[in-house]
Coordinates of C-alpha atoms in Angstrom, one line a residue:
Chain A
M1 CA 9.5 -23.2 6.0
L2 CA 8.0 -23.0 2.0
N3 CA 6.6 -26.8 2.5
R4 CA 4.4 -25.6 6.0
I5 CA 3.3 -22.9 4.2
A6 CA 2.5 -24.9 1.3
K7 CA 0.8 -27.7 3.7
V8 CA -0.9 -24.8 5.1
S9 CA -2.1 -23.2 1.5
L10 CA -2.9 -26.6 0.7
F11 CA -5.3 -26.9 3.7
A12 CA -7.0 -23.5 3.3
A13 CA -7.6 -24.8 -0.5
A14 CA -9.4 -28.7 1.5
L15 CA -11.4 -25.7 3.7
A16 CA -12.7 -23.7 0.7
A17 CA -13.6 -27.0 -1.4
A18 CA -15.5 -28.6 1.5
G19 CA -17.3 -25.2 2.3
G20 CA -18.0 -24.8 -1.7
T21 CA -21.1 -27.4 -0.3
W22 CA -22.1 -23.8 2.1
A23 CA -21.9 -21.6 -1.7
Q24 CA -26.3 -21.6 -2.1
K25 CA -26.2 -20.1 1.9
S26 CA -23.1 -17.3 1.6
V27 CA -20.7 -16.2 -1.5
E28 CA -18.0 -14.0 -1.6
L29 CA -17.2 -11.3 -4.3
L30 CA -14.0 -9.6 -4.6
N31 CA -14.5 -5.6 -6.4
V32 CA -11.1 -4.3 -7.7
S33 CA -11.3 -0.9 -7.9
Y34 CA -9.4 1.9 -8.4
D35 CA -8.1 4.7 -5.8
P36 CA -11.7 7.5 -5.6
T37 CA -14.6 5.0 -5.9
R38 CA -13.6 4.3 -2.2
E39 CA -16.7 5.6 -1.2
L40 CA -18.8 5.1 -4.0
Y41 CA -18.5 1.2 -3.0
Q42 CA -18.5 1.2 0.6
E43 CA -22.4 2.9 0.0
F44 CA -22.9 0.4 -2.7
N45 CA -22.3 -2.9 -1.6
P46 CA -25.1 -3.3 1.4
E47 CA -27.1 -2.2 -1.2
F48 CA -25.7 -4.6 -3.0
A49 CA -26.1 -7.6 -0.4
R50 CA -29.5 -6.1 0.7
Y51 CA -30.8 -6.1 -2.8
W52 CA -29.6 -9.4 -3.5
K53 CA -30.6 -11.4 -0.6
E54 CA -33.9 -10.2 -0.9
K55 CA -34.3 -11.3 -4.9
T56 CA -32.0 -14.9 -4.1
G57 CA -32.2 -15.4 0.1
Q58 CA -28.3 -15.9 -0.6
S59 CA -26.2 -13.3 1.4
V60 CA -22.9 -11.8 -0.4
T61 CA -20.5 -10.3 1.0
I62 CA -18.4 -7.6 -1.2
N63 CA -14.7 -7.2 -0.2
Q64 CA -12.8 -4.1 -1.8
S65 CA -9.1 -3.8 -3.3
H66 CA -8.4 0.1 -3.8
G67 CA -5.2 1.6 -5.9
G68 CA -4.0 3.4 -8.8
S69 CA -6.2 1.8 -11.8
G70 CA -2.4 0.8 -13.5
K71 CA -1.5 -1.3 -10.4
Q72 CA -4.8 -2.9 -9.5
A73 CA -4.9 -3.9 -13.3
R74 CA -1.8 -5.5 -12.9
G75 CA -2.4 -7.4 -10.0
V76 CA -5.3 -9.0 -11.3
I77 CA -2.9 -10.2 -14.6
E78 CA -0.5 -11.3 -11.4
G79 CA -3.4 -13.4 -10.0
L80 CA -5.2 -11.3 -8.2
Q81 CA -8.7 -13.1 -7.5
A82 CA -10.8 -10.5 -8.1
D83 CA -14.7 -11.7 -9.9
V84 CA -15.4 -7.9 -10.9
V85 CA -12.4 -4.7 -12.2
T86 CA -14.0 -1.5 -11.5
L87 CA -11.1 0.5 -13.0
A88 CA -11.0 3.9 -14.3
L89 CA -9.9 3.8 -18.2
A90 CA -11.1 0.9 -20.4
Y91 CA -7.3 0.1 -21.2
D92 CA -6.7 -1.1 -18.4
I93 CA -9.1 -3.8 -18.4
D94 CA -7.8 -4.2 -21.9
E95 CA -4.3 -5.9 -20.8
I96 CA -6.1 -8.1 -18.0
G97 CA -7.6 -9.3 -20.9
A98 CA -4.8 -9.5 -23.3
L99 CA -2.0 -10.6 -20.8
S100 CA -4.2 -12.7 -18.4
G101 CA -6.9 -14.2 -21.3
K102 CA -9.4 -14.3 -18.5
I103 CA -12.0 -11.9 -20.0
P104 CA -13.4 -11.6 -23.5
D105 CA -12.2 -9.0 -26.3
N106 CA -15.1 -7.7 -26.7
W107 CA -16.8 -6.8 -22.8
Q108 CA -17.3 -3.8 -23.6
Q109 CA -20.3 -4.4 -25.4
R110 CA -21.7 -6.5 -22.9
L111 CA -22.9 -3.5 -20.1
P112 CA -24.8 -0.6 -21.5
H113 CA -23.3 2.2 -22.0
N114 CA -19.3 1.2 -23.4
S115 CA -19.4 -0.5 -19.6
A116 CA -19.0 2.4 -18.2
P117 CA -22.0 2.9 -15.8
Y118 CA -21.3 5.9 -14.2
T119 CA -19.3 8.9 -15.6
S120 CA -17.0 11.6 -14.6
T121 CA -14.8 14.2 -15.8
I122 CA -12.1 16.8 -15.1
V123 CA -12.1 19.9 -13.3
F124 CA -9.8 21.9 -11.5
L125 CA -9.4 22.0 -7.4
V126 CA -7.5 25.6 -5.8
R127 CA -7.4 26.9 -3.8
K128 CA -10.4 29.5 -1.4
G129 CA -10.5 32.2 -3.4
N130 CA -8.6 31.2 -6.5
P131 CA -5.5 33.7 -5.7
K132 CA -3.7 32.8 -8.8
R133 CA -6.9 33.1 -10.5
I134 CA -7.0 29.6 -12.8
T135 CA -10.4 29.6 -15.1
D136 CA -9.4 28.1 -17.8
W137 CA -6.6 25.8 -19.5
D138 CA -4.5 28.0 -21.0
D139 CA -4.2 29.7 -17.1
L140 CA -2.3 26.6 -16.0
V141 CA 0.7 27.2 -18.5
K142 CA 1.8 30.6 -17.3
P143 CA 4.4 30.8 -15.8
G144 CA 4.8 30.1 -11.9
I145 CA 1.8 28.0 -11.8
S146 CA 2.2 25.1 -10.2
V147 CA 0.4 22.3 -10.9
I148 CA -0.9 19.3 -9.0
T149 CA -1.1 16.0 -11.7
P150 CA -0.7 12.1 -10.8
N151 CA 2.5 9.9 -12.9
P152 CA 0.5 9.1 -16.2
K153 CA 2.2 6.2 -16.9
T154 CA 0.8 5.1 -13.4
S155 CA -2.6 6.9 -12.9
G156 CA -5.5 6.5 -14.8
G157 CA -7.2 9.3 -13.4
A158 CA -3.5 11.5 -15.1
R159 CA -4.3 10.0 -18.8
W160 CA -7.7 11.5 -19.0
N161 CA -6.1 14.8 -17.3
Y162 CA -3.0 14.7 -19.6
L163 CA -6.4 14.0 -22.2
A164 CA -8.1 16.5 -21.9
A165 CA -5.5 19.3 -21.8
W166 CA -4.8 17.6 -24.7
G167 CA -8.1 17.8 -26.5
Y168 CA -8.4 21.7 -25.2
A169 CA -5.1 22.2 -27.0
L170 CA -6.0 20.4 -30.2
K171 CA -9.3 22.8 -30.5
H172 CA -7.5 26.0 -29.7
N173 CA -5.0 25.6 -32.7
D174 CA -7.3 23.7 -35.4
G175 CA -6.5 20.3 -34.7
N176 CA -2.7 21.5 -34.6
Q177 CA -0.9 18.2 -33.1
T178 CA 2.6 19.7 -33.0
A179 CA 0.6 23.1 -31.1
A180 CA -0.4 20.5 -28.1
Q181 CA 2.0 18.9 -28.0
E182 CA 4.4 22.5 -26.9
F183 CA 0.9 22.5 -25.0
V184 CA 1.0 19.4 -22.8
G185 CA 4.9 19.8 -22.4
K186 CA 4.5 23.4 -20.6
L187 CA 2.0 22.3 -18.2
F188 CA 3.6 19.8 -17.5
R189 CA 6.4 21.8 -16.8
N190 CA 5.0 23.7 -14.2
V191 CA 4.6 19.9 -12.0
A192 CA 5.6 20.2 -8.6
V193 CA 4.8 16.6 -7.8
L194 CA 4.0 13.9 -9.9
D195 CA 1.8 11.1 -7.2
S196 CA 1.4 7.1 -8.3
G197 CA -2.2 8.1 -8.2
A198 CA -5.3 10.5 -7.8
R199 CA -5.7 10.5 -3.8
G200 CA -1.7 10.5 -3.5
S201 CA -2.2 13.2 -5.4
T202 CA -5.4 15.0 -3.9
N203 CA -3.9 14.4 0.0
T204 CA -0.4 16.3 -1.2
F205 CA -2.9 19.6 -2.3
V206 CA -5.5 19.2 0.5
Q207 CA -3.2 17.2 3.2
R208 CA 0.8 18.9 1.9
G209 CA -0.6 22.4 1.0
V210 CA 1.8 21.8 -2.8
G211 CA 0.7 23.7 -5.1
D212 CA -1.9 25.8 -6.8
V213 CA -4.5 24.2 -8.9
L214 CA -4.7 20.1 -8.9
L215 CA -6.2 18.6 -12.0
A216 CA -8.6 15.7 -10.7
W217 CA -11.9 13.6 -11.0
E218 CA -14.9 15.4 -10.7
N219 CA -15.7 13.4 -8.1
E220 CA -12.7 13.7 -6.5
A221 CA -12.4 17.0 -6.3
F222 CA -15.8 17.4 -4.7
L223 CA -14.9 14.7 -1.7
A224 CA -12.8 16.9 -1.5
V225 CA -13.9 19.7 -0.7
N226 CA -16.4 17.8 1.3
E227 CA -14.7 16.1 3.5
L228 CA -11.5 18.2 4.4
G229 CA -13.5 21.7 3.8
P230 CA -15.5 24.3 1.5
E231 CA -13.6 26.7 3.5
S232 CA -10.4 25.7 1.9
F233 CA -10.9 24.6 -1.3
E234 CA -12.9 25.8 -4.5
I235 CA -13.5 23.6 -7.5
V236 CA -13.0 25.5 -11.1
V237 CA -15.0 23.9 -14.1
P238 CA -13.2 24.8 -17.4
S239 CA -14.8 25.5 -20.8
L240 CA -13.9 22.2 -22.4
S241 CA -12.8 19.3 -20.7
I242 CA -13.2 15.2 -21.1
L243 CA -16.3 12.3 -20.3
A244 CA -14.1 9.8 -18.2
E245 CA -16.2 6.4 -18.6
P246 CA -14.7 4.7 -15.8
P247 CA -15.8 1.2 -17.0
V248 CA -17.1 -1.8 -15.6
T249 CA -16.7 -5.4 -15.8
V250 CA -16.2 -8.9 -15.1
V251 CA -14.0 -11.1 -14.5
D252 CA -14.6 -14.6 -16.8
G253 CA -11.9 -16.2 -15.8
V254 CA -12.5 -16.1 -12.5
V255 CA -16.3 -15.9 -12.0
S256 CA -16.1 -19.6 -13.9
K257 CA -14.0 -21.5 -11.7
R258 CA -14.9 -19.5 -8.3
G259 CA -18.9 -20.4 -9.7
T260 CA -19.7 -17.3 -9.0
A261 CA -20.6 -15.2 -12.4
E262 CA -24.5 -15.0 -12.0
V263 CA -23.8 -13.0 -9.0
A264 CA -21.6 -11.0 -10.3
Q265 CA -23.0 -10.4 -13.4
A266 CA -26.2 -8.9 -10.6
Y267 CA -23.6 -6.8 -8.8
L268 CA -22.8 -4.7 -12.2
E269 CA -25.9 -5.0 -13.9
Y270 CA -27.1 -3.1 -10.0
L271 CA -24.7 0.0 -10.1
Y272 CA -27.7 0.9 -13.6
S273 CA -30.8 0.0 -11.1
P274 CA -32.5 3.5 -10.3
A275 CA -30.6 2.0 -6.8
G276 CA -27.2 2.1 -8.3
Q277 CA -27.9 5.4 -10.2
R278 CA -28.8 7.4 -6.8
I279 CA -25.9 6.2 -4.8
A280 CA -23.2 7.5 -7.9
A281 CA -24.4 10.6 -8.3
K282 CA -24.7 11.0 -4.4
N283 CA -20.2 10.3 -4.6
Y284 CA -20.0 12.4 -6.7
Y285 CA -19.9 10.4 -9.9
R286 CA -22.8 11.9 -12.9
P287 CA -25.0 9.2 -13.2
R288 CA -25.7 8.1 -16.9
T289 CA -29.9 7.9 -15.9
P290 CA -29.8 11.4 -14.1
E291 CA -33.8 11.2 -13.8
H292 CA -32.6 8.7 -11.0
A293 CA -30.7 10.8 -8.9
D294 CA -31.1 13.5 -6.2
P295 CA -32.6 16.4 -7.6
E296 CA -29.8 18.0 -4.9
D297 CA -26.8 15.5 -6.0
S298 CA -27.6 16.3 -10.0
A299 CA -27.8 19.8 -9.2
R300 CA -24.2 20.0 -8.7
F301 CA -22.6 19.3 -11.8
P302 CA -21.9 22.4 -13.9
D303 CA -22.9 22.0 -17.6
L304 CA -19.3 22.0 -19.0
E305 CA -18.4 20.6 -22.5
L306 CA -17.6 17.3 -23.5
F307 CA -15.6 15.6 -26.0
T308 CA -14.9 11.6 -25.8
I309 CA -11.9 10.0 -26.0
D310 CA -13.2 7.7 -29.2
E311 CA -14.1 11.4 -30.9
V312 CA -10.7 12.8 -30.3
F313 CA -8.1 10.1 -29.3
G314 CA -9.8 7.6 -32.0
G315 CA -10.3 5.0 -29.0
W316 CA -8.1 4.3 -25.6
Q317 CA -5.7 1.7 -27.9
K318 CA -4.0 4.3 -29.9
A319 CA -4.0 7.1 -27.2
Q320 CA -2.0 4.9 -24.7
Q321 CA -0.1 4.0 -28.0
E322 CA 0.6 7.4 -28.8
H323 CA 1.1 8.7 -25.9
F324 CA 1.3 6.8 -22.8
G325 CA 3.8 3.9 -24.3
D326 CA 6.7 3.4 -24.8
G327 CA 8.9 6.8 -26.2
G328 CA 5.3 7.9 -27.4
F329 CA 3.9 11.8 -26.6
F330 CA 4.1 11.9 -22.6
D331 CA 8.0 10.5 -22.6
Q332 CA 9.2 13.5 -25.3
I333 CA 7.3 16.1 -22.6
Y334 CA 9.0 14.6 -19.9
E335 CA 12.3 14.7 -21.3
V336 CA 12.3 17.9 -22.8
R337 CA 12.1 19.0 -18.9
Chain B
M1 CA 27.4 -6.0 23.3
S2 CA 24.1 -5.3 25.7
D3 CA 25.8 -7.3 28.4
V4 CA 28.8 -4.3 28.8
L5 CA 26.2 -2.3 28.9
A6 CA 24.3 -3.2 31.1
A7 CA 26.8 -4.5 33.6
P8 CA 27.4 -3.4 37.0
G9 CA 30.4 -2.1 36.8
G10 CA 29.5 0.4 33.8
V11 CA 29.1 3.6 35.9
L12 CA 32.5 3.1 37.7
Y13 CA 34.3 2.7 34.1
G14 CA 32.3 6.4 33.8
T15 CA 33.3 7.9 35.9
R16 CA 37.0 6.8 35.5
F17 CA 36.7 7.8 32.2
E18 CA 36.2 11.5 33.0
R19 CA 37.9 12.2 36.1
N20 CA 40.9 11.1 33.5
A21 CA 42.7 14.5 32.4
A22 CA 43.6 12.5 29.6
T23 CA 40.2 11.3 28.5
R24 CA 38.7 14.4 29.6
E25 CA 36.3 16.9 27.5
S26 CA 36.1 20.4 28.6
A27 CA 32.4 21.3 30.1
W28 CA 30.8 23.5 27.7
F29 CA 32.3 20.1 24.6
K30 CA 30.9 18.0 27.2
W31 CA 26.9 20.0 27.1
V32 CA 27.0 21.4 24.0
A33 CA 27.3 17.5 22.5
I34 CA 24.5 16.0 24.9
T35 CA 22.9 19.4 24.1
V36 CA 22.6 18.5 20.2
A37 CA 22.5 15.0 21.1
L38 CA 19.1 14.9 23.4
A39 CA 17.3 17.9 20.8
F40 CA 17.8 15.5 17.8
F41 CA 16.8 13.3 19.7
A42 CA 13.3 15.2 21.0
L43 CA 13.2 16.2 16.8
F44 CA 13.5 13.2 14.9
L45 CA 12.0 10.3 17.6
L46 CA 9.8 11.9 20.5
L47 CA 8.3 14.9 18.5
P48 CA 7.2 12.4 15.3
L49 CA 5.7 9.7 18.7
V50 CA 4.0 12.0 20.3
T51 CA 2.3 13.7 16.8
V52 CA 1.0 10.1 16.7
F53 CA -0.3 9.7 20.0
V54 CA -1.9 12.8 19.2
E55 CA -2.9 12.5 16.3
A56 CA -5.2 9.6 17.2
F57 CA -6.9 12.0 20.2
R58 CA -7.3 14.7 18.6
K59 CA -11.2 13.5 18.2
G60 CA -11.6 11.8 21.2
I61 CA -11.1 8.8 22.9
D62 CA -14.5 7.0 21.6
T63 CA -13.4 7.7 18.1
Y64 CA -10.1 5.6 19.0
L65 CA -12.0 3.3 20.8
T66 CA -14.4 3.5 18.0
A67 CA -11.1 3.0 14.7
L68 CA -9.9 -0.2 16.1
S69 CA -12.8 -1.9 17.0
E70 CA -13.3 -1.4 12.9
P71 CA -14.2 -5.1 12.1
E72 CA -10.9 -4.4 9.6
A73 CA -9.0 -2.9 11.8
W74 CA -8.6 -6.2 13.5
S75 CA -8.3 -8.1 10.6
A76 CA -5.1 -6.3 10.7
I77 CA -3.9 -6.1 13.9
R78 CA -4.7 -10.5 13.7
L79 CA -3.1 -10.4 10.1
T80 CA -0.1 -8.2 11.6
L81 CA 0.4 -10.3 14.8
L82 CA -0.2 -13.4 12.8
T83 CA 2.9 -12.7 9.9
A84 CA 5.0 -12.0 13.0
A85 CA 4.9 -14.8 14.9
I86 CA 5.5 -17.1 12.0
A87 CA 8.0 -14.6 10.4
V88 CA 10.3 -14.7 13.3
P89 CA 10.7 -18.3 14.9
A90 CA 10.8 -19.3 11.4
N91 CA 13.5 -16.5 11.2
L92 CA 15.2 -17.8 14.3
I93 CA 16.0 -20.9 13.6
F94 CA 17.5 -20.3 10.6
G95 CA 20.4 -17.5 12.2
V96 CA 20.6 -19.8 15.0
A97 CA 22.1 -22.5 12.3
A98 CA 23.9 -19.7 10.0
A99 CA 25.7 -17.9 12.9
W100 CA 26.8 -21.6 14.2
C101 CA 27.7 -23.2 11.4
I102 CA 29.2 -19.7 10.3
T103 CA 31.2 -19.2 12.9
K104 CA 32.2 -23.0 14.2
F105 CA 32.7 -24.2 11.7
E106 CA 35.0 -23.8 8.1
F107 CA 33.9 -25.0 4.6
P108 CA 34.0 -24.0 1.1
G109 CA 31.1 -21.4 0.7
K110 CA 30.7 -20.0 3.7
Q111 CA 31.8 -16.1 2.7
L112 CA 29.0 -16.6 -0.3
L113 CA 26.4 -17.3 2.7
I114 CA 26.9 -14.4 4.7
T115 CA 26.8 -12.7 2.0
F116 CA 23.4 -14.3 1.1
I117 CA 21.9 -13.7 4.4
D118 CA 22.8 -9.8 3.8
L119 CA 20.4 -9.9 0.9
P120 CA 18.7 -8.9 1.6
F121 CA 19.4 -5.8 3.6
S122 CA 20.7 -4.8 0.1
V123 CA 18.2 -5.3 -1.7
S124 CA 14.3 -2.6 -0.9
P125 CA 11.6 -4.1 0.2
V126 CA 9.9 -3.1 -3.1
I127 CA 12.2 -5.8 -5.0
A128 CA 11.7 -8.5 -2.4
G129 CA 8.0 -8.1 -2.9
L130 CA 8.3 -8.1 -6.7
I131 CA 10.7 -11.3 -6.8
Y132 CA 7.5 -12.9 -5.0
V133 CA 5.5 -11.8 -7.7
L134 CA 7.8 -13.0 -10.3
L135 CA 7.9 -16.9 -8.5
F136 CA 5.0 -16.9 -7.4
G137 CA 2.3 -14.5 -9.9
A138 CA -0.3 -15.9 -11.9
Q139 CA 2.7 -15.2 -15.0
G140 CA 5.3 -15.9 -12.8
W141 CA 7.1 -19.2 -12.6
L142 CA 5.3 -21.6 -10.3
G143 CA 2.1 -19.7 -11.6
P144 CA 0.8 -22.4 -13.7
W145 CA 1.6 -25.0 -11.1
L146 CA 0.1 -23.3 -8.0
A147 CA -3.3 -22.4 -10.2
E148 CA -3.6 -26.1 -11.1
H149 CA -3.8 -27.2 -7.4
D150 CA -5.4 -24.2 -6.5
I151 CA -2.7 -23.1 -3.9
K152 CA -3.1 -19.4 -3.4
I153 CA 0.2 -17.7 -2.8
I154 CA 0.4 -14.0 -4.2
F155 CA -2.3 -11.9 -2.8
A156 CA -3.0 -13.8 0.6
V157 CA -1.3 -14.2 3.6
P158 CA 1.2 -17.0 3.1
G159 CA 3.0 -14.1 0.2
I160 CA 3.0 -11.5 3.0
V161 CA 4.3 -13.5 5.2
L162 CA 6.9 -14.8 2.7
A163 CA 7.7 -11.4 1.6
T164 CA 8.3 -10.6 5.9
I165 CA 10.5 -13.8 6.1
F166 CA 12.5 -12.7 3.6
V167 CA 13.0 -8.7 4.7
T168 CA 13.7 -9.5 7.9
F169 CA 15.9 -12.7 7.3
P170 CA 19.5 -11.6 8.1
F171 CA 18.5 -9.5 11.5
I172 CA 19.1 -12.4 13.8
A173 CA 21.6 -13.6 11.8
R174 CA 23.5 -10.9 11.3
E175 CA 23.1 -10.0 15.8
L176 CA 24.5 -13.2 16.4
I177 CA 27.6 -13.8 14.6
P178 CA 29.7 -10.8 15.4
V179 CA 28.6 -12.0 19.4
M180 CA 30.0 -15.5 18.1
Q181 CA 32.9 -15.1 17.1
A182 CA 33.9 -12.9 19.5
Q183 CA 33.1 -15.8 22.0
G184 CA 35.1 -18.6 19.8
R185 CA 35.3 -22.4 19.7
E186 CA 37.1 -23.2 23.1
E187 CA 34.3 -23.2 25.4
E188 CA 32.3 -25.5 23.0
E189 CA 35.4 -27.3 22.3
A190 CA 36.1 -27.6 26.6
A191 CA 32.6 -28.8 26.9
I192 CA 32.8 -32.1 23.8
V193 CA 36.1 -33.6 25.4
L194 CA 33.9 -33.5 28.8
G195 CA 31.9 -35.5 27.3
A196 CA 28.6 -32.9 25.9
S197 CA 26.5 -34.8 23.0
G198 CA 26.5 -31.5 20.5
W199 CA 22.3 -31.4 21.9
Q200 CA 24.1 -30.6 25.6
T201 CA 26.8 -28.4 24.4
F202 CA 24.5 -26.4 22.6
W203 CA 21.7 -25.7 25.1
H204 CA 23.8 -24.9 27.5
V205 CA 27.2 -23.4 26.6
T206 CA 26.8 -21.9 23.0
L207 CA 22.6 -20.5 24.3
P208 CA 23.7 -18.7 27.8
N209 CA 27.1 -17.4 25.5
I210 CA 24.3 -16.1 23.1
K211 CA 21.3 -15.2 24.4
W212 CA 21.9 -11.4 25.0
G213 CA 22.4 -10.9 21.5
L214 CA 19.7 -13.5 20.5
L215 CA 16.6 -11.8 22.5
Y216 CA 18.3 -8.5 20.6
G217 CA 18.0 -9.6 17.1
V218 CA 14.2 -11.5 17.5
I219 CA 13.7 -8.2 19.0
L220 CA 14.6 -6.3 16.2
C221 CA 13.3 -8.8 13.7
N222 CA 9.8 -8.7 15.3
A223 CA 9.9 -5.0 14.7
R224 CA 10.4 -5.1 11.7
A225 CA 7.7 -8.0 11.0
M226 CA 4.9 -5.9 12.2
G227 CA 6.2 -2.7 10.6
E228 CA 7.0 -3.8 7.0
F229 CA 5.1 -2.1 4.2
G230 CA 7.5 -1.7 1.0
A231 CA 7.5 -5.8 0.1
V232 CA 4.6 -6.5 1.6
S233 CA 2.3 -3.9 -0.8
V234 CA 3.6 -5.1 -3.4
V235 CA 2.3 -8.5 -2.7
S236 CA -0.3 -8.1 -0.4
G237 CA -3.4 -7.1 -3.1
H238 CA -4.6 -4.8 -0.6
I239 CA -8.1 -6.6 0.0
R240 CA -10.1 -4.8 3.0
G241 CA -10.4 -7.2 6.0
Q242 CA -8.0 -9.9 4.4
T243 CA -4.8 -8.9 3.5
N244 CA -4.3 -5.9 5.3
T245 CA -1.7 -5.3 7.7
M246 CA -1.6 -2.5 10.2
P247 CA 1.3 -0.8 8.0
L248 CA -1.4 -0.7 4.7
H249 CA -4.5 -0.6 6.4
V250 CA -2.7 3.1 8.6
E251 CA -2.4 4.2 4.4
I252 CA -5.6 3.7 3.5
L253 CA -6.9 5.1 6.5
Y254 CA -5.4 7.7 5.8
N255 CA -6.3 8.2 1.6
E256 CA -9.7 8.1 2.9
Y257 CA -9.8 11.2 4.7
N258 CA -9.6 8.8 7.7
F259 CA -7.1 10.8 9.7
A260 CA -7.5 10.3 13.4
A261 CA -8.5 6.1 12.4
A262 CA -5.0 6.2 10.9
F263 CA -3.5 7.5 13.6
A264 CA -5.3 5.4 15.7
V265 CA -4.3 1.8 14.2
A266 CA -0.6 3.4 14.0
S267 CA -0.7 4.5 17.9
L268 CA -1.4 1.2 18.7
L269 CA 1.8 0.3 15.9
A270 CA 3.6 2.4 18.0
L271 CA 2.2 0.5 21.1
L272 CA 3.4 -2.3 20.1
A273 CA 7.0 -1.5 19.6
L274 CA 7.0 0.4 22.8
V275 CA 6.2 -2.7 24.6
T276 CA 8.6 -4.8 22.6
L277 CA 11.7 -2.1 24.0
A278 CA 9.8 -2.3 27.4
I279 CA 10.0 -6.0 27.3
K280 CA 14.1 -5.9 26.4
S281 CA 14.6 -3.3 29.2
W282 CA 13.0 -5.9 31.7
V283 CA 14.8 -8.9 30.6
E284 CA 18.5 -6.8 30.8
R285 CA 18.4 -5.6 33.6
K286 CA 16.7 -9.3 35.6
A287 CA 19.7 -10.4 33.7
A288 CA 22.2 -8.0 34.9
L289 CA 20.9 -8.6 38.3
R290 CA 21.3 -11.7 38.1
H291 CA 24.5 -11.1 37.6
I292 CA 25.6 -9.4 40.7
G293 CA 24.1 -12.5 42.3

């Protein structure tokens, strides 16, 4: 059996090699992304294909793979042939580079704005009328409040949730780490269901009706409200939150082998173009150049105070080690539970 | 086993069983038992099945047909059928060979082989998937060699087929071993003594004896091969239109708030299962009729 499969694979590889001569005519890209970007890339991909065809005459098909950010990074490390990765946080891309050697260390400097063409933040989704009167992070640690968030160990979005809460606690306790740890610990003791990915948590809150408040990506919260009924949910914007920068990069090790470097690079650059920015804003991601978004799309984003991970936590590498590594703050908090 | 159920004498046997005072239950017990069984059946089997179809058609037949004619849905259906078409025959050959060895011969390591056949039942499907990632993944044992020769197994169709073969490995062998054990070796011995070759013995003596067990095993194996989620999810890479099987596609659609489409694909999967069951009963009935004739 093994032999037979190996033969089939060899045959497929031979076919692919023979197909190489057609490469000028059409090309395929694989974009490995995280959960909440499904709708964004569903709209962006055909737009890019149209642009690329016009510019070069070449047809491009973009295949999508979605899942929890950490899980997707793991896939690329294990050999998933991603031409580009568009993940939830820089740390996951760092990991791909460190473990597979397919992405250089300086990847984040290769594109503007820390390689994050769009940003988001963390907001609260509550049930219509906000029956538990949740207005800010303080309300989440009150007894009897049931919070839904994914697991920071597996979900990129959940790490942003956690760090946003931590940053808020630091600010309100004059930078006292112990107080922040206690605050976030209390918050996680209120967590009713810890799903492995952002979309799973949204479904738990929205579909299964569990919990009083969902900590969510702003884009995910907007999407849930619009897809599943503004009559059942509303968004609460806290006084302070984190600037989430979901980064993108080309996977050098893959594109050099497949000969897709040029189109992959153009694909990511197009995210920064007026058209790309407009589509991002339309799909509830905050554009880097708001002047290119439709005004009514921009108007949806509330103003709130945002801090970056570099300012408060000294970057992803440090935050990851201190908070989410084995025996880190998150483990300590969860053990107390 | 299925012969016993389908045998024409079965009805008679049941009646005699009930008439006999020694084996007769009181009426209230009989009805309570029947009610409980039926209620359980309705609640845990029938209701979910009905829900799938109701949800699938909630937005009308047009939405249903559109959902199934999407290229990505088609690709998932094709991949699922292809996977089953490879995994089931592979396990059929293995299952018959293994059951034959185990029941007809004595050899050292026999117990070990039986234990190994059961391994996929006792291992969680997620682990089954991870085993292949560890073996064939880029960081795995064979990863560098495979990358060098440009052979893709994980996150491609071969990986999905391998994982499916692994989880459906025991179904046919496990179904055959008790049947062949009950049969014993006498008939084969007689055939050999009468001058039949090994192949003739297998074809004319063993196979007719085991065909019901074999069929049942194939049906179970096929159902699981088409429905497997966990192991396949680990090795799939979830590339739309390429490495998504039907169960994975259902999850994706559900996560995209596309409930009608998710249930449409789910209903098709359920339908495939129902068709398999229908084929099974049809063949059984046909065999029973031939039995009488």
